[in-house]
Amino acid sequence: MIGNDRNAPRGGDRDRDRDRGDRDGGGRGGAGGDDEKRGGRGFGRKKVCRFCAEKNAKVDFKDQSTLKYFVTERGKIIPRRISGNCAKHQREIATAIKRARGLAMLPYNAMVG
Amino acid sequence: MAETQAAKRLREYETIFLVKPDLTDDNVDKLKERVRGIVGREGGKVLRFTVWGKKKTLYPIAKQPRAIYVHASYLGHTRLVAEVERNLRNFDEVTRFLSVKLADEVDPETRPVLEDLKLAGDVEETRPGAAPVERVVAEDLPESADEEATEEA
């Protein structure tokens, strides 16, 4: 009995953590029912990190054309929620963009219009 | 000391530096040789120099809209990078530089010294008789982008 009591709150904590993960990641597997309850927040299609999908692709601050894909027209870094990068590669991309900016290969702030 | 250094593994670094656009090819080569001398003096090994050529910068650097990019990859110790950067800071022609560590513990004998490369860089629009077609293309692009932006707004 005591053992069960101890286990119960742990399980609860785990569930809470999962909820948090869902909110951050946006519609991951395992909690599909939750997505439906929240008014169809998940669109079914899971974004895949480019760099995880392609083993050969590496983040390189010298590769202007690839980095441009992760930057808005104004030169802001696109969030991972939209670009679909995994956390590790988003971090690498962010550093690469910042390095490229220092060398004037990407803009700090591009004028629009 | 010399023996232990020979047995030691080096780190691989790359340094990119931006040079003022009005420098001639000869002067860039001279600069390259000076950097090569520093790396050699500090017990490093230059793998390759690549001159990317004159490229348009996305914001003016040293009041210039263009810059010559030079990329150097070499093996060495932290002391070497500090020394290279200290020298680059003193060169008047160098406007920006960035050094990045690429790998730890590289055996210098396994890495061959590669031939220096020279890339063409951007097409010069100021050159007399430059292709006017490219200009038209360049003008077209931002206009269409503007239209899209206004539609969205």
CSV table of C-alpha atoms in Angstrom, one decimal:
chain,number,residue,atom,x,y,z
A,1,MET,CA,0.0,0.0,0.0
A,2,ILE,CA,2.7,2.4,1.0
A,3,GLY,CA,4.6,1.6,-2.1
A,4,ASN,CA,1.6,2.4,-4.2
A,5,ASP,CA,1.1,5.7,-2.5
A,6,ARG,CA,4.7,6.6,-3.2
A,7,ASN,CA,4.3,5.7,-6.9
A,8,ALA,CA,1.2,7.6,-7.5
A,9,PRO,CA,2.5,11.2,-7.2
A,10,ARG,CA,5.5,10.3,-9.3
A,11,GLY,CA,3.2,9.1,-12.1
A,12,GLY,CA,1.3,12.4,-11.8
A,13,ASP,CA,4.5,14.4,-12.2
A,14,ARG,CA,5.4,12.5,-15.3
A,15,ASP,CA,2.1,13.3,-16.9
A,16,ARG,CA,2.5,16.9,-16.2
A,17,ASP,CA,5.9,16.9,-17.8
A,18,ARG,CA,4.4,15.3,-20.8
A,19,ASP,CA,1.8,18.0,-21.1
A,20,ARG,CA,4.5,20.6,-21.0
A,21,GLY,CA,6.4,18.9,-23.7
A,22,ASP,CA,3.4,18.8,-25.9
A,23,ARG,CA,2.8,22.5,-25.5
A,24,ASP,CA,6.4,23.3,-26.5
A,25,GLY,CA,6.8,20.8,-29.2
A,26,GLY,CA,3.4,21.1,-30.8
A,27,GLY,CA,1.6,17.9,-31.5
A,28,ARG,CA,4.0,15.1,-30.8
A,29,GLY,CA,2.9,11.5,-30.8
A,30,GLY,CA,1.5,9.8,-27.8
A,31,ALA,CA,-1.1,12.4,-26.8
A,32,GLY,CA,-3.1,12.7,-30.0
A,33,GLY,CA,-6.3,12.9,-28.1
A,34,ASP,CA,-5.1,16.0,-26.3
A,35,ASP,CA,-4.6,17.7,-29.7
A,36,GLU,CA,-8.1,17.1,-30.8
A,37,LYS,CA,-9.4,18.5,-27.5
A,38,ARG,CA,-7.5,21.7,-28.0
A,39,GLY,CA,-9.3,22.6,-31.1
A,40,GLY,CA,-7.1,20.9,-33.7
A,41,ARG,CA,-3.9,22.5,-32.8
A,42,GLY,CA,-1.9,19.7,-34.3
A,43,PHE,CA,-2.2,19.6,-38.1
A,44,GLY,CA,-1.1,15.9,-38.3
A,45,ARG,CA,2.0,16.6,-40.3
A,46,LYS,CA,5.1,16.4,-38.1
A,47,LYS,CA,7.9,18.7,-39.2
A,48,VAL,CA,11.3,17.0,-39.5
A,49,CYS,CA,14.6,18.6,-38.8
A,50,ARG,CA,16.4,19.0,-42.0
A,51,PHE,CA,19.8,18.3,-40.5
A,52,CYS,CA,18.6,15.1,-38.7
A,53,ALA,CA,16.9,13.8,-41.9
A,54,GLU,CA,20.0,14.3,-44.0
A,55,LYS,CA,23.1,12.9,-42.4
A,56,ASN,CA,25.4,14.7,-44.8
A,57,ALA,CA,23.9,18.2,-44.1
A,58,LYS,CA,26.0,20.1,-41.7
A,59,VAL,CA,25.5,23.5,-40.2
A,60,ASP,CA,28.1,25.9,-41.5
A,61,PHE,CA,28.3,29.6,-41.0
A,62,LYS,CA,30.0,30.0,-44.3
A,63,ASP,CA,27.0,28.5,-46.2
A,64,GLN,CA,25.0,31.6,-46.9
A,65,SER,CA,22.3,30.0,-49.0
A,66,THR,CA,21.4,27.4,-46.4
A,67,LEU,CA,21.4,29.9,-43.6
A,68,LYS,CA,19.1,32.2,-45.5
A,69,TYR,CA,16.4,29.6,-45.2
A,70,PHE,CA,16.4,30.0,-41.5
A,71,VAL,CA,16.2,33.8,-41.5
A,72,THR,CA,13.3,36.1,-42.3
A,73,GLU,CA,13.3,38.7,-45.0
A,74,ARG,CA,14.3,41.2,-42.3
A,75,GLY,CA,17.1,39.1,-41.1
A,76,LYS,CA,15.5,37.6,-37.9
A,77,ILE,CA,16.2,34.0,-36.9
A,78,ILE,CA,13.1,31.9,-37.6
A,79,PRO,CA,11.9,30.0,-34.5
A,80,ARG,CA,12.2,26.3,-34.3
A,81,ARG,CA,8.4,26.0,-33.9
A,82,ILE,CA,8.2,27.2,-37.6
A,83,SER,CA,11.4,25.9,-39.1
A,84,GLY,CA,11.0,22.5,-37.6
A,85,ASN,CA,14.5,22.1,-36.5
A,86,CYS,CA,15.4,20.0,-33.5
A,87,ALA,CA,16.8,21.7,-30.5
A,88,LYS,CA,20.4,20.8,-31.2
A,89,HIS,CA,20.4,22.0,-34.7
A,90,GLN,CA,18.5,25.1,-33.9
A,91,ARG,CA,21.2,26.0,-31.5
A,92,GLU,CA,23.8,25.3,-34.1
A,93,ILE,CA,21.9,27.3,-36.7
A,94,ALA,CA,21.6,30.3,-34.3
A,95,THR,CA,25.3,30.4,-33.6
A,96,ALA,CA,26.1,30.0,-37.3
A,97,ILE,CA,23.7,32.9,-38.2
A,98,LYS,CA,25.3,35.1,-35.5
A,99,ARG,CA,28.8,34.3,-36.9
A,100,ALA,CA,27.7,35.0,-40.4
A,101,ARG,CA,26.3,38.3,-39.3
A,102,GLY,CA,29.6,39.4,-37.9
A,103,LEU,CA,31.2,38.8,-41.3
A,104,ALA,CA,28.4,40.7,-43.1
A,105,MET,CA,27.3,37.5,-44.9
A,106,LEU,CA,23.9,37.9,-43.3
A,107,PRO,CA,22.2,41.1,-42.2
A,108,TYR,CA,21.6,42.2,-38.7
A,109,ASN,CA,18.6,44.1,-39.8
A,110,ALA,CA,17.6,44.2,-43.5
A,111,MET,CA,15.5,47.1,-44.7
A,112,VAL,CA,12.2,46.0,-46.2
A,113,GLY,CA,11.0,48.1,-49.2
B,1,MET,CA,60.4,20.4,-25.9
B,2,ALA,CA,60.6,20.0,-29.6
B,3,GLU,CA,60.1,16.2,-29.3
B,4,THR,CA,57.0,16.5,-27.2
B,5,GLN,CA,55.6,19.1,-29.6
B,6,ALA,CA,56.1,16.8,-32.5
B,7,ALA,CA,54.3,14.0,-30.7
B,8,LYS,CA,51.5,16.3,-29.7
B,9,ARG,CA,48.3,16.6,-31.6
B,10,LEU,CA,47.2,20.0,-32.8
B,11,ARG,CA,43.8,21.6,-33.1
B,12,GLU,CA,42.3,22.5,-36.4
B,13,TYR,CA,41.2,26.1,-36.8
B,14,GLU,CA,39.8,28.3,-39.5
B,15,THR,CA,40.1,32.0,-39.7
B,16,ILE,CA,38.2,34.2,-42.1
B,17,PHE,CA,39.3,37.8,-42.5
B,18,LEU,CA,37.8,40.6,-44.5
B,19,VAL,CA,40.2,42.8,-46.4
B,20,LYS,CA,39.5,46.3,-47.8
B,21,PRO,CA,38.2,46.0,-51.4
B,22,ASP,CA,40.7,48.3,-53.0
B,23,LEU,CA,43.6,45.9,-52.4
B,24,THR,CA,45.2,44.4,-55.4
B,25,ASP,CA,45.7,40.7,-55.8
B,26,ASP,CA,49.4,41.1,-55.1
B,27,ASN,CA,48.8,42.8,-51.8
B,28,VAL,CA,46.3,40.1,-50.8
B,29,ASP,CA,48.9,37.5,-51.6
B,30,LYS,CA,51.4,39.3,-49.5
B,31,LEU,CA,49.0,39.4,-46.6
B,32,LYS,CA,48.5,35.7,-47.1
B,33,GLU,CA,52.2,35.0,-46.9
B,34,ARG,CA,52.5,37.1,-43.8
B,35,VAL,CA,49.8,35.0,-42.1
B,36,ARG,CA,51.4,31.9,-43.3
B,37,GLY,CA,54.7,33.1,-41.8
B,38,ILE,CA,53.1,33.6,-38.4
B,39,VAL,CA,51.5,30.2,-38.4
B,40,GLY,CA,54.8,28.6,-39.4
B,41,ARG,CA,56.7,30.5,-36.8
B,42,GLU,CA,54.3,29.4,-34.0
B,43,GLY,CA,54.7,25.7,-34.8
B,44,GLY,CA,51.4,25.4,-36.8
B,45,LYS,CA,50.6,24.1,-40.2
B,46,VAL,CA,48.6,25.9,-42.9
B,47,LEU,CA,46.3,23.6,-44.7
B,48,ARG,CA,44.8,25.9,-47.2
B,49,PHE,CA,44.2,29.5,-48.0
B,50,THR,CA,41.1,30.3,-50.0
B,51,VAL,CA,40.5,33.8,-51.4
B,52,TRP,CA,36.8,34.1,-51.9
B,53,GLY,CA,37.3,37.2,-53.9
B,54,LYS,CA,35.5,40.5,-53.7
B,55,LYS,CA,32.0,40.1,-52.3
B,56,LYS,CA,29.2,42.4,-51.5
B,57,THR,CA,28.7,42.8,-47.8
B,58,LEU,CA,25.2,43.0,-46.5
B,59,TYR,CA,26.0,46.2,-44.6
B,60,PRO,CA,28.9,48.6,-45.1
B,61,ILE,CA,32.2,47.5,-43.4
B,62,ALA,CA,34.8,50.2,-43.0
B,63,LYS,CA,32.5,52.5,-45.0
B,64,GLN,CA,32.9,50.2,-48.0
B,65,PRO,CA,30.0,48.2,-49.6
B,66,ARG,CA,32.3,45.3,-50.6
B,67,ALA,CA,35.1,43.4,-49.1
B,68,ILE,CA,37.6,40.7,-50.1
B,69,TYR,CA,37.1,37.5,-48.1
B,70,VAL,CA,40.1,35.4,-47.2
B,71,HIS,CA,39.7,32.0,-45.6
B,72,ALA,CA,42.5,30.1,-43.9
B,73,SER,CA,42.4,26.7,-42.4
B,74,TYR,CA,45.4,25.6,-40.3
B,75,LEU,CA,46.5,23.4,-37.4
B,76,GLY,CA,48.0,24.8,-34.3
B,77,HIS,CA,47.6,25.7,-30.6
B,78,THR,CA,45.6,28.3,-28.8
B,79,ARG,CA,48.7,30.5,-28.6
B,80,LEU,CA,48.9,30.5,-32.4
B,81,VAL,CA,45.3,31.7,-32.8
B,82,ALA,CA,46.0,34.5,-30.3
B,83,GLU,CA,49.1,35.5,-32.2
B,84,VAL,CA,47.3,35.4,-35.6
B,85,GLU,CA,44.5,37.5,-34.3
B,86,ARG,CA,46.8,39.9,-32.7
B,87,ASN,CA,48.6,40.4,-36.0
B,88,LEU,CA,45.4,40.7,-38.0
B,89,ARG,CA,44.3,43.4,-35.6
B,90,ASN,CA,47.5,45.3,-36.4
B,91,PHE,CA,47.1,45.0,-40.2
B,92,ASP,CA,45.4,48.1,-41.5
B,93,GLU,CA,44.0,46.3,-44.5
B,94,VAL,CA,42.1,43.8,-42.5
B,95,THR,CA,38.7,45.1,-41.4
B,96,ARG,CA,37.1,42.0,-39.8
B,97,PHE,CA,38.2,38.5,-38.7
B,98,LEU,CA,36.7,35.5,-37.1
B,99,SER,CA,38.4,32.3,-35.9
B,100,VAL,CA,36.6,29.1,-35.2
B,101,LYS,CA,37.9,25.8,-33.9
B,102,LEU,CA,37.0,22.9,-36.2
B,103,ALA,CA,38.4,19.9,-34.5
B,104,ASP,CA,40.4,18.8,-31.4
B,105,GLU,CA,43.4,16.5,-31.5
B,106,VAL,CA,44.3,16.3,-35.2
B,107,ASP,CA,47.5,14.5,-36.1
B,108,PRO,CA,49.3,17.0,-38.3
B,109,GLU,CA,50.8,14.3,-40.5
B,110,THR,CA,47.5,12.9,-41.6
B,111,ARG,CA,46.3,16.2,-43.0
B,112,PRO,CA,47.9,17.1,-46.3
B,113,VAL,CA,48.7,20.7,-47.3
B,114,LEU,CA,46.3,21.7,-50.0
B,115,GLU,CA,46.9,24.1,-52.8
B,116,ASP,CA,45.6,27.6,-52.3
B,117,LEU,CA,42.4,28.4,-54.0
B,118,LYS,CA,41.1,31.5,-55.5
B,119,LEU,CA,37.4,32.0,-56.2
B,120,ALA,CA,36.0,34.6,-58.5
B,121,GLY,CA,33.8,36.5,-56.0
B,122,ASP,CA,30.7,38.5,-57.0
B,123,VAL,CA,30.2,40.0,-60.5
B,124,GLU,CA,31.5,43.6,-60.5
B,125,GLU,CA,28.7,45.9,-61.4
B,126,THR,CA,30.9,49.0,-61.4
B,127,ARG,CA,33.1,47.6,-64.1
B,128,PRO,CA,32.5,49.3,-67.4
B,129,GLY,CA,30.7,47.1,-69.9
B,130,ALA,CA,29.3,44.9,-67.2
B,131,ALA,CA,26.3,42.8,-68.4
B,132,PRO,CA,23.2,44.9,-68.2
B,133,VAL,CA,21.0,41.8,-68.1
B,134,GLU,CA,22.1,41.1,-64.6
B,135,ARG,CA,21.2,44.5,-63.5
B,136,VAL,CA,17.6,44.1,-64.8
B,137,VAL,CA,17.3,40.8,-63.0
B,138,ALA,CA,18.6,42.4,-59.8
B,139,GLU,CA,16.1,45.2,-60.1
B,140,ASP,CA,13.2,42.9,-60.8
B,141,LEU,CA,13.6,40.8,-57.7
B,142,PRO,CA,13.1,43.5,-55.0
B,143,GLU,CA,10.2,45.0,-56.9
B,144,SER,CA,8.3,41.7,-57.0
B,145,ALA,CA,9.1,41.2,-53.3
B,146,ASP,CA,7.7,44.6,-52.5
B,147,GLU,CA,4.5,43.8,-54.3
B,148,GLU,CA,4.0,40.7,-52.3
B,149,ALA,CA,4.7,42.5,-49.1
B,150,THR,CA,2.1,45.2,-49.8
B,151,GLU,CA,-0.4,42.5,-50.8
B,152,GLU,CA,0.1,40.8,-47.5
B,153,ALA,CA,-0.2,44.0,-45.6
